[in-house]
XYZ file of C-alpha atoms in Angstrom:
524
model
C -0.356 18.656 64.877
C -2.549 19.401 67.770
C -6.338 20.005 67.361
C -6.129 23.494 67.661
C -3.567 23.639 65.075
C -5.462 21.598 62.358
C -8.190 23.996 63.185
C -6.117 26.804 62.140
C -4.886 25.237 59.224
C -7.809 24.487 57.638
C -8.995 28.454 58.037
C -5.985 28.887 55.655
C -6.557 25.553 53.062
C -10.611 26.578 52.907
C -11.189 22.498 51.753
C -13.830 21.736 49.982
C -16.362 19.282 51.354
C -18.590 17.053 49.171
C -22.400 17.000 50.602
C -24.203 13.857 50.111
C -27.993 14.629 50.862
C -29.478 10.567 52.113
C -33.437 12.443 52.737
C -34.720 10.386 50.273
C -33.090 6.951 50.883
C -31.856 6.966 54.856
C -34.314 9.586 56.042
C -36.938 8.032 54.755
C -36.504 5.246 57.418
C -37.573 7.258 60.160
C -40.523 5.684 61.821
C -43.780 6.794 60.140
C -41.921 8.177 56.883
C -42.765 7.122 53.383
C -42.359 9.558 50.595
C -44.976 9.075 47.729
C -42.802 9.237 43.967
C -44.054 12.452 43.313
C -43.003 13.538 47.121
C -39.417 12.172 45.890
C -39.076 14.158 42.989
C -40.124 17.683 44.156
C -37.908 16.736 46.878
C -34.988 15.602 44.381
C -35.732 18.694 42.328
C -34.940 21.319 44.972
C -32.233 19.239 46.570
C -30.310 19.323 43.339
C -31.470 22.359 41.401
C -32.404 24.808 43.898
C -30.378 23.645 47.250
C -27.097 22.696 44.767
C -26.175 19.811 46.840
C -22.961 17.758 45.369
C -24.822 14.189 45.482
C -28.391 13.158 46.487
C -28.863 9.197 47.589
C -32.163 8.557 46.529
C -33.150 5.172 47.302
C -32.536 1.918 48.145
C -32.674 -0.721 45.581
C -35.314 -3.920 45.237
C -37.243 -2.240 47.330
C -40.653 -1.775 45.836
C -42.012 -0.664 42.703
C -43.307 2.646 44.107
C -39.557 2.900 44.538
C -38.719 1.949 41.282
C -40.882 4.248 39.803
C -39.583 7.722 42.048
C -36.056 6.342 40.785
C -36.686 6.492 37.573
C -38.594 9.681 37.801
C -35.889 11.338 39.655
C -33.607 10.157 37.106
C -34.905 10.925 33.600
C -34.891 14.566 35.458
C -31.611 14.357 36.768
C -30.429 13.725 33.251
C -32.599 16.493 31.862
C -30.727 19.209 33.907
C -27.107 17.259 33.302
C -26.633 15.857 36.830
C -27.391 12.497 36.703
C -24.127 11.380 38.235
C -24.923 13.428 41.031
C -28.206 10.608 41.955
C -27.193 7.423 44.019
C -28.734 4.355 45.004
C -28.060 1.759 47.616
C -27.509 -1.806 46.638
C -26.312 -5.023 47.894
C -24.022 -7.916 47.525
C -26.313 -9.762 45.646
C -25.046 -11.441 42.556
C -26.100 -8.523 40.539
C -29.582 -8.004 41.085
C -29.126 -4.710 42.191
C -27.169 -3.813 39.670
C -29.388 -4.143 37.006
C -32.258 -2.632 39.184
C -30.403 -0.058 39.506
C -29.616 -0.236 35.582
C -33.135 -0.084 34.831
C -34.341 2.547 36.547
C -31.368 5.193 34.469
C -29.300 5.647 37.138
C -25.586 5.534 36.695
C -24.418 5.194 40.758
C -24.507 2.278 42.948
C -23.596 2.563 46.711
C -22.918 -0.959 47.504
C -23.129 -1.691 50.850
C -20.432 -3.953 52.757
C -19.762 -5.309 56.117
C -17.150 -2.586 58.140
C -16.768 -5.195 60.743
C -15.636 -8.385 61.683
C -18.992 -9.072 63.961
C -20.952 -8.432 60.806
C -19.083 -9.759 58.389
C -18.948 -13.283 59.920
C -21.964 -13.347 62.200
C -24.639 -12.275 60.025
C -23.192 -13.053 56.489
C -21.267 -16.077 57.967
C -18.416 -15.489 54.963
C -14.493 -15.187 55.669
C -13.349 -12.103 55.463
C -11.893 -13.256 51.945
C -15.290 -14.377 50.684
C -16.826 -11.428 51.355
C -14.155 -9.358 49.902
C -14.326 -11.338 46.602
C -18.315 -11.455 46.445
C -17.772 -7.216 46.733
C -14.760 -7.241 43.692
C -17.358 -9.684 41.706
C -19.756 -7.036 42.530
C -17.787 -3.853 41.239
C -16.575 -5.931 38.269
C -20.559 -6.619 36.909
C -21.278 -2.430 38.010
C -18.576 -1.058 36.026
C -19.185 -3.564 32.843
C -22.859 -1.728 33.178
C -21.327 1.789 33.025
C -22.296 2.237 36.623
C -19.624 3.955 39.080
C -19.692 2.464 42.571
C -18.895 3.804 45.859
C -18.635 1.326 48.946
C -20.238 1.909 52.538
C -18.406 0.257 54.974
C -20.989 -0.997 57.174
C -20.253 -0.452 61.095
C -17.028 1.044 60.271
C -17.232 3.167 63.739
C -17.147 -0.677 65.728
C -14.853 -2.343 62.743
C -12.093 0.462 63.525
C -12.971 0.082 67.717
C -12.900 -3.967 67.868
C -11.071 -5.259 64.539
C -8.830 -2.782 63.035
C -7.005 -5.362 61.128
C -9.982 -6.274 59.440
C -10.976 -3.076 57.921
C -7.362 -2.923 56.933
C -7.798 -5.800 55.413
C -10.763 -5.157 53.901
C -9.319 -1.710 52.393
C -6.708 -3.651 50.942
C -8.145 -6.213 49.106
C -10.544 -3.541 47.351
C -8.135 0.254 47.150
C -7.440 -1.393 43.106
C -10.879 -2.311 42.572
C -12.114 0.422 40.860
C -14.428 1.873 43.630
C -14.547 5.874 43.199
C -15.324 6.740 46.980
C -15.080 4.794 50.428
C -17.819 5.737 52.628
C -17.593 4.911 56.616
C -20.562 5.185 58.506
C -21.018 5.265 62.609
C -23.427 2.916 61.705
C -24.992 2.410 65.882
C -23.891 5.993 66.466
C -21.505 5.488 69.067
C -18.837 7.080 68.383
C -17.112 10.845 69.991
C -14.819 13.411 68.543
C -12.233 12.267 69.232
C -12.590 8.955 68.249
C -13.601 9.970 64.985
C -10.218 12.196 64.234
C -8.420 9.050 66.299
C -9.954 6.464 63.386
C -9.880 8.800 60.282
C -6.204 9.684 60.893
C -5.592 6.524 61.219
C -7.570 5.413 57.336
C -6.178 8.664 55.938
C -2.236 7.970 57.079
C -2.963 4.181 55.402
C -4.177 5.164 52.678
C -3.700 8.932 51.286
C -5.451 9.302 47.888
C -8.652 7.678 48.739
C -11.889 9.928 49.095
C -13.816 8.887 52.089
C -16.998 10.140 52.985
C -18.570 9.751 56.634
C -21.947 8.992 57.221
C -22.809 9.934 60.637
C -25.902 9.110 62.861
C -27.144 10.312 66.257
C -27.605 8.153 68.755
C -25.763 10.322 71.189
C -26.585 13.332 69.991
C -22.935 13.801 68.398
C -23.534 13.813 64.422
C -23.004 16.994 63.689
C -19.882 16.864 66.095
C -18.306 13.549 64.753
C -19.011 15.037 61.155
C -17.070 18.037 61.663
C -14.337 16.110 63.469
C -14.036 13.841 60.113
C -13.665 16.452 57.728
C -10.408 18.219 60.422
C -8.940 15.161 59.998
C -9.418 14.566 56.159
C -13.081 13.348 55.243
C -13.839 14.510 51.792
C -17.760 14.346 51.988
C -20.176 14.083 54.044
C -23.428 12.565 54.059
C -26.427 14.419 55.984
C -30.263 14.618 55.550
C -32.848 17.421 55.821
C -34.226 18.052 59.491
C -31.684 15.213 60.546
C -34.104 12.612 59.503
C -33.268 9.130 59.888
C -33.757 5.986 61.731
C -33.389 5.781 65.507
C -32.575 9.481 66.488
C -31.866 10.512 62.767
C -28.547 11.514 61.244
C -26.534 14.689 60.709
C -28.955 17.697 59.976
C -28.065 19.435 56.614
C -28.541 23.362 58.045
C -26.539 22.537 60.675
C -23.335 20.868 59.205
C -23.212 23.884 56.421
C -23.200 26.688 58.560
C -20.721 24.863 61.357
C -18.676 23.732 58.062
C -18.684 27.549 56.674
C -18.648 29.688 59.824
C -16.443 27.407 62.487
C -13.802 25.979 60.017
C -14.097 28.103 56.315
C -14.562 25.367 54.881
C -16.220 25.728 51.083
C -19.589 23.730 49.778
C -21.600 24.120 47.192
C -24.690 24.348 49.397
C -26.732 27.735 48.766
C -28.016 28.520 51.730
C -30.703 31.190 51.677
C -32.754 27.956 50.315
C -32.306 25.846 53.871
C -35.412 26.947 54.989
C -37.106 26.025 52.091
C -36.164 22.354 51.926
C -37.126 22.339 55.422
C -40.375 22.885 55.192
C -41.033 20.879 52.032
C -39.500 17.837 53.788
C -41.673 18.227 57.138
C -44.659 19.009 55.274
C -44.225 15.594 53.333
C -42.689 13.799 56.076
C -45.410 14.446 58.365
C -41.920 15.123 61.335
C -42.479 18.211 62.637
C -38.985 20.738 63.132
C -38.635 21.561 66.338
C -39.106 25.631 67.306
C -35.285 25.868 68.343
C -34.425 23.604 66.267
C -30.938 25.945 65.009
C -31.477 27.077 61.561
C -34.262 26.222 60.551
C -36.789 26.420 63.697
C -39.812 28.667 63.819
C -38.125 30.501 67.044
C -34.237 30.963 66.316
C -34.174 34.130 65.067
C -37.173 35.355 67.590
C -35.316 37.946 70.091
C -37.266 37.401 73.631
C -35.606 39.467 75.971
C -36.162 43.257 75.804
C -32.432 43.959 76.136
C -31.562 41.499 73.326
C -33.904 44.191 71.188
C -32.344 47.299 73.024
C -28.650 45.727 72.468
C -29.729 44.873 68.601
C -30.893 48.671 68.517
C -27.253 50.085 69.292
C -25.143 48.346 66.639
C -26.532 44.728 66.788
C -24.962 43.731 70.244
C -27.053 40.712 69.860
C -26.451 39.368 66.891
C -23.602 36.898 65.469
C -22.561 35.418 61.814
C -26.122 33.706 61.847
C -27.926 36.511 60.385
C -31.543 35.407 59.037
C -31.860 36.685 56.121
C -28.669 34.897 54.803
C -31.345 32.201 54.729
C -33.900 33.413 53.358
C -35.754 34.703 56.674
C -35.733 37.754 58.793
C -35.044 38.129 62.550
C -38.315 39.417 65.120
C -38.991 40.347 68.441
C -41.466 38.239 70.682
C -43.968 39.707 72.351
C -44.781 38.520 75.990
C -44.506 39.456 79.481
C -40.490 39.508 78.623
C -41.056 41.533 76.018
C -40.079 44.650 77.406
C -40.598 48.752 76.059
C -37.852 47.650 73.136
C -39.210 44.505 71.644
C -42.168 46.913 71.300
C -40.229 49.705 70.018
C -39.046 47.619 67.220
C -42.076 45.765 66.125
C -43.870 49.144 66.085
C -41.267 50.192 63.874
C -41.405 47.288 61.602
C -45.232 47.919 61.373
C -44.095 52.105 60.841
C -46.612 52.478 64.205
C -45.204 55.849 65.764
C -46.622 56.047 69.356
C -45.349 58.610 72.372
C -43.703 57.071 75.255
C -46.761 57.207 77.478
C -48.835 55.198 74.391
C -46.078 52.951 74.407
C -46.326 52.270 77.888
C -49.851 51.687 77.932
C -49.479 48.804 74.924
C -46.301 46.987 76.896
C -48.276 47.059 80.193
C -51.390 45.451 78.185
C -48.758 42.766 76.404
C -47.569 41.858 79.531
C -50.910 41.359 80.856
C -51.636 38.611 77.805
C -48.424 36.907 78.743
C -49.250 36.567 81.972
C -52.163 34.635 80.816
C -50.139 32.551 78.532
C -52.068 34.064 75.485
C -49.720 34.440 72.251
C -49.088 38.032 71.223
C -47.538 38.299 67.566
C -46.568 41.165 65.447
C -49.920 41.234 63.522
C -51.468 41.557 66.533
C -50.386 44.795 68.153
C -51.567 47.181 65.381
C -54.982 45.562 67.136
C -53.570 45.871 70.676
C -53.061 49.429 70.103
C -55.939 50.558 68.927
C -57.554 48.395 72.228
C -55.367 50.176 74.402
C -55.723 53.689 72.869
C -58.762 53.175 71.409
C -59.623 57.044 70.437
C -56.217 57.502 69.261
C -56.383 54.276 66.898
C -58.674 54.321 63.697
C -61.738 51.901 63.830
C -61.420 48.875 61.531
C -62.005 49.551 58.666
C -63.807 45.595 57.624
C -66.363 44.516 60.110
C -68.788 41.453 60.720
C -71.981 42.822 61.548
C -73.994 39.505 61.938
C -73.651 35.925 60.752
C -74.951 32.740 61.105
C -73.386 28.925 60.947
C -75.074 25.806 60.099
C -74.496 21.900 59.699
C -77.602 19.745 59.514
C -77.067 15.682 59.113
C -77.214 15.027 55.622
C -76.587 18.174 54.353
C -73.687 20.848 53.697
C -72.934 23.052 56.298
C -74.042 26.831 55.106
C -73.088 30.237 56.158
C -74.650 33.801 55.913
C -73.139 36.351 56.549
C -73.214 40.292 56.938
C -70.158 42.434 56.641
C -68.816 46.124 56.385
C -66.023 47.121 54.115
C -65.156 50.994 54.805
C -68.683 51.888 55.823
C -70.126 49.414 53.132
C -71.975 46.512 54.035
C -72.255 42.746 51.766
C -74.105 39.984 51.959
C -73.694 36.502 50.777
C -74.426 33.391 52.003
C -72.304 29.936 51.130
C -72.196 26.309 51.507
C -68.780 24.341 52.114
C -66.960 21.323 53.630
C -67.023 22.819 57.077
C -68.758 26.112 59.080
C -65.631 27.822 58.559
C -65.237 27.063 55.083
C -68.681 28.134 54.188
C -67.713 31.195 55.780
C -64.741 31.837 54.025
C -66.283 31.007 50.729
C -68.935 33.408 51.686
C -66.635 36.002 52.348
C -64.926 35.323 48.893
C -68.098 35.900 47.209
C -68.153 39.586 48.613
C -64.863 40.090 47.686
C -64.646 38.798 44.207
C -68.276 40.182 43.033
C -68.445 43.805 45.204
C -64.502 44.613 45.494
C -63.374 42.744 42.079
C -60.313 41.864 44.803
C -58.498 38.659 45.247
C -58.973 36.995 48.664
C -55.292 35.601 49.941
C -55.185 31.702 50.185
C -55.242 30.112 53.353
C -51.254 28.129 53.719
C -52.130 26.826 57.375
C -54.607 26.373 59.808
C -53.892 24.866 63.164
C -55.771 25.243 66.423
C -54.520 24.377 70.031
C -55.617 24.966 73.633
C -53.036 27.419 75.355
C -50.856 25.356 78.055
C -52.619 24.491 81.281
C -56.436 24.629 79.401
C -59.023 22.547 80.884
C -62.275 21.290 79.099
C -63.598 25.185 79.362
C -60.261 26.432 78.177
C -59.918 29.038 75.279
C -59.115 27.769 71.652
C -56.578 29.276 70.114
C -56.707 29.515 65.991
C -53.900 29.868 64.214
C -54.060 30.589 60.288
C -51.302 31.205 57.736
C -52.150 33.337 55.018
C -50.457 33.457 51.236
C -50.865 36.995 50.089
C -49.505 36.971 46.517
C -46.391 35.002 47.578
C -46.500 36.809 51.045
C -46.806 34.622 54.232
C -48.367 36.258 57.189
C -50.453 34.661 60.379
C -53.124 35.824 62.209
C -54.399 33.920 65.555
C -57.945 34.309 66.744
C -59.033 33.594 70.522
C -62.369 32.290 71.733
C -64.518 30.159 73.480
C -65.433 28.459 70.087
C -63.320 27.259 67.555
C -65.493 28.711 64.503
C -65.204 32.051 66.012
C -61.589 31.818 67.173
C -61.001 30.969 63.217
C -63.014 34.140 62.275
C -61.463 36.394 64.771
C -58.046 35.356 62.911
C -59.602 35.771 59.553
C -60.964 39.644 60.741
C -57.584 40.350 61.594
C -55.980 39.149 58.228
C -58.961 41.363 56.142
C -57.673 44.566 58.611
C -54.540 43.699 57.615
C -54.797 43.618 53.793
C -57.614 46.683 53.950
C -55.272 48.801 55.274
C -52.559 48.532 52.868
C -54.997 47.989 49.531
C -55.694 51.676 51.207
C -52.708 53.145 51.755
C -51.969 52.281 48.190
C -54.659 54.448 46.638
């Protein structure tokens, strides 16, 4: 059966595919990634409860007792919610020490890793072939007399099937009556293709029919995703990914990415529930400290941004731009850039998202003064035009409604900076004056003050704060503030531009007070 036709065919089966999420154990050896225990259970929690993955690989056994501990966390959990044989740790030939580590921590699945090749088997074991195949039976043997299922990695399978075929044969064997639940082949060096992968896997699946593989896939050439997909058309059974493709080297197959291919290219079914994607995503880069790329697919900041002004005119007239990849079937919702590309219909529909009506001649005036920021590389957003508009048309646009009519910063050696500061809330003015951990804090606790005394209003909670220098600054450059705001649940930013970072910051926190002023009013 040519590809094409197996392609077909499994449109009509709809397989199922096992996911095996390795964040926790493989992804965690990225360089510059170690997840505290509590990190691993929040992690383990939403990876199993919220995300429904089939099977999470959690650690690696012996390693520490920091690890020890998030095991056994993760476990007594695990157990709590009845999915404890869905946890998995990685142990070693090792006369049964990590067997009973694993024992000890509650866990009831042991990944034992084995050599996949001849190179490793002999050169850095130095066993036979038949020595290390009875080490790994006297291995499964003590597992399974400890009520403790095992699976077996096959340890440069991807090379073992390219330079010694017969020895993976042999391998598979010696141990098919062992009592091993799952064979697991990883591209250990990443260097396999597509069509390698269906070559080898056809080849394991012809030998032997009623195993379960898995494939554990890794990046090196940028093919993970690729060779994954090409191992479950040609019979794979699970496969083993990680959240934002973590991993060591260049990382392994990325979790978003293999569900949607596996759902929308083949109809294949998971368990995977996928308006949580984003979610995990941004739990795991805020612990991992690896920042997700913008167009990263999925899950980056800018894949479901529209640019182009006739990608927002085609979306207008019956979504011309759009395919199965629709945001909100993961939990997010598509927008329209604003830039010097932006065009009269990226407008159009951001104004309509923000219900702005404007003429065509108003509308004019705001694209002309958007593409004037882009032009200067400054970052236009949609919580930024209401403010655009009412620069452009100024008497058409109502004043703001909160305004900072004088303030003043300090920070002395030795002491706390302060702030006091002087503000107007629909023709009302407050005082207050703070201290904090920074001139921008004080300010924002003075500004708190106001809101909680005067208004008896909650103040929304600041998520984010970053600040850059737009691309091509010099010493003199602007600073650009951005801050992420938490309004009951709600995430919104606002960016501030200035000279000085403490007023960039309070330009951005202005804009979020407009923002929330106007709709406290429209709801009276």
């Amino acid at each position: 059966m040519g590809t094409a036709e197996k392609v077909n065919s499994y449109k009509r089966i709809q397989p199922f595919v096992e996911i095996l999420d390795s964040t926790l154990r493989d992804g965690e050896q990225t360089s510059g990634v170690s997840f505290l225990p509590h990190e691993k259970l929040m992690m383990a929690r939403m990876l199993l409860h919220d995300l429904n993955v089939d099977r999470i690989e959690v650690a690696s056994a012996r390693v520490s007792e920091g690890e020890k501990e998030a095991v056994q966390m993760i476990c007594r959990y695990a157990e709590k919610i009845d999915k404890l044989n869905r946890v998995e740790v990685l142990g070693f030939v090792d006369e049964g020490k990590s067997v009973d580590w694993i024992a000890e921590c509650g866990c009831k699945t042991l990944n034992l890793l084995a050599k996949g090749s001849l190179k490793h088997c002999t050169q850095q074991l130095q066993k036979t072939p038949d020595e290390h195949i009875e080490d790994i039976r006297r291995e499964v043997k003590y597992a399974r007399s400890k009520g403790i299922s095992v699976n077996l990695y096959l340890e440069d399978w991807s090379n073992g099937m390219k330079d010694s075929p017969s020895y993976v044969y042999h391998l598979m064997d010696q141990l098919c009556d062992s009592g091993i639940r799952r064979f697991m082949l990883p591209d250990t060096l990443g260097i396999m293709n597509p069509l390698q992968c269906i070559e080898f896997f056809r080849k394991m699946i012809k030998r032997y029919p009623d195993t379960h593989f898995d494939f554990h896939a890794h990046n090196d050439y940028d093919l993970a995703v690729s060779n994954s997909l090409a191992a479950v058309l040609s019979g794979a059974k699970g496969l083993h990914v990680t959240v934002n493709g973590l991993g060591e080297r260049c990382g392994n197959a990325p979790l978003s990415s293999v569900q949607v291919i596996l759902k929308d290219q083949f109809h294949a079914k998971t368990n995977i529930n996928e308006n949580k994607l984003n979610d995990i995503s941004r739990l795991v880069e805020s612990y991992s400290g690896i920042a997700v790329a913008p167009n990263q697919p999925i899950i980056g900041d800018n894949v479901f941004t529209q640019v182009a002004g006739v990608h927002a005119d085609g979306d207008k007239k019956n979504n011309l731009y759009q395919n199965d990849l629709v945001p909100e079937r993961f939990g997010r919702k598509r927008e329209y850039a604003l830039g010097k590309n932006s065009g009269k219909a990226n407008i159009a529909k951001n104004l309509e998202e923000l219900g702005l009506e404007l003429t065509p001649e108003q509308t004019r005036r705001v694209t002309q003064r958007i593409t004037e920021l882009g032009d200067k590389k400054e970052r236009v957003t949609v919580e930024d035009l209401p403010f655009i508009v009412s620069d452009v048309l100024k008497h058409d646009a109502p004043e703001d409604k909160v305004k900072l009519v004088s303030y003043i910063v300090s920070t002395a050696y030795g002491l706390k900076p302060g702030a006091n500061i002087k503000i107007e809330i629909n023709g009302q003015q407050y005082e207050a004056s703070a201290t904090g951990d920074g001139q921008y804090d004080a300010f924002v606790k003075s500004l708190r003050y106001i809101y909680k005394k005067y208004l008896d209003r909650t103040f929304p909670l600041l998520a984010n704060y970053a600040v850059t220098i737009p691309p091509g600054g010099r010493t003199d450059a602007l600073v650009q503030t951005v801050i992420t705001w938490n309004d009951n649940g709600r995430l919104f930013r606002t960016r501030g531009l200035d000279a000085d970072q403490t007023e960039a910051a309070i330009k951005a926190t202005f804009k979020m007070l407009n923002i929330i002023e106007k709709e406290h009013n429209n709801e009276l």
